[in-house]
Amino acid sequence: MKREKLERAAITELLGDLEGWTLDDAAGSISKTFKFASFVEAFGFMAESALAAEKLNHHPEWFNVYSRVEVKLNTHDAGGLTELDFKLAKAMEKAAARRAD
């Protein structure tokens, strides 16, 4: 099922519910860098986020070095951001909060 691309006003509103996420200049993706106390914490975050992504059938672009995980979300087939990106971002926030110092 193809998702509807969100308009900038809707994106701005949804982004207001997420701390630390940034919108790219073209309003086509959101991103955030998560920092953890150790590699194990970062990997745990990625494992939990991967399970959430699989349930949503929506997968992030991410990069991991030791305790840092850089995440970029967008919906390729919609050509921008959809509700799915914000659902996954919220799931990632919950996963990160469980690993906060």
XYZ file of C-alpha atoms in Angstrom:
101
model
C 0.000 0.000 0.000
C 1.455 3.321 -1.065
C 1.637 5.943 1.651
C 0.641 9.571 1.167
C 3.487 12.082 1.159
C 2.978 14.659 3.891
C 2.771 18.388 3.245
C 5.296 20.665 4.982
C 2.730 21.953 7.520
C 1.922 18.403 8.657
C 5.632 17.549 8.792
C 6.360 20.597 10.950
C 3.538 19.668 13.330
C 4.659 16.039 13.677
C 8.298 17.065 14.041
C 7.281 19.193 17.031
C 6.564 15.956 18.931
C 10.105 14.653 18.385
C 13.094 16.021 20.256
C 16.377 16.353 18.389
C 15.156 15.290 14.954
C 15.970 17.600 12.051
C 14.277 18.102 8.706
C 16.439 18.272 5.583
C 16.226 21.368 3.378
C 13.909 19.730 0.835
C 11.578 18.396 3.584
C 12.235 14.920 2.213
C 13.720 13.231 5.277
C 14.226 13.548 9.017
C 17.387 12.585 10.843
C 18.881 12.263 14.292
C 22.133 11.100 15.862
C 21.692 8.946 18.948
C 24.588 8.625 21.404
C 24.852 5.850 23.964
C 27.207 4.898 26.777
C 28.682 1.929 24.913
C 28.615 -0.144 21.759
C 26.378 -2.698 23.502
C 23.799 0.001 24.279
C 23.927 1.285 20.691
C 23.567 -2.231 19.322
C 20.645 -2.921 21.671
C 18.960 0.236 20.405
C 19.493 -0.891 16.811
C 18.141 -4.383 17.526
C 15.002 -3.022 19.190
C 14.546 -0.448 16.424
C 14.976 -3.153 13.788
C 12.133 -5.155 15.322
C 9.886 -2.072 15.306
C 10.885 -1.326 11.700
C 10.068 -4.867 10.641
C 6.622 -4.670 12.269
C 5.956 -1.435 10.396
C 7.549 -2.835 7.211
C 9.521 0.402 7.073
C 13.279 0.370 7.347
C 15.702 3.146 8.299
C 18.895 4.282 6.706
C 21.428 4.204 9.514
C 25.104 4.232 10.303
C 26.767 3.003 13.480
C 30.210 3.649 14.918
C 30.785 2.393 18.449
C 28.255 4.239 20.657
C 26.788 6.524 17.979
C 23.901 5.695 15.635
C 22.973 8.134 12.862
C 19.441 7.641 11.536
C 17.721 9.008 8.438
C 14.055 8.316 7.720
C 11.968 8.831 4.608
C 9.543 6.853 2.487
C 11.186 6.172 -0.862
C 8.066 5.109 -2.753
C 6.223 8.266 -1.639
C 9.148 10.515 -2.544
C 9.345 12.107 0.897
C 7.988 11.813 4.403
C 4.872 9.905 5.446
C 3.214 9.046 8.762
C 5.261 5.863 8.777
C 8.487 7.823 9.224
C 7.124 9.509 12.316
C 5.803 6.232 13.750
C 9.254 4.687 13.382
C 10.928 7.790 14.835
C 8.689 7.534 17.924
C 9.499 3.830 18.295
C 13.197 4.702 18.083
C 12.764 7.369 20.741
C 11.242 4.769 23.072
C 14.088 2.357 22.369
C 16.646 5.071 23.079
C 14.905 6.176 26.288
C 15.269 2.669 27.690
C 19.016 3.060 27.312
C 19.399 6.584 28.730
C 21.992 7.201 31.410
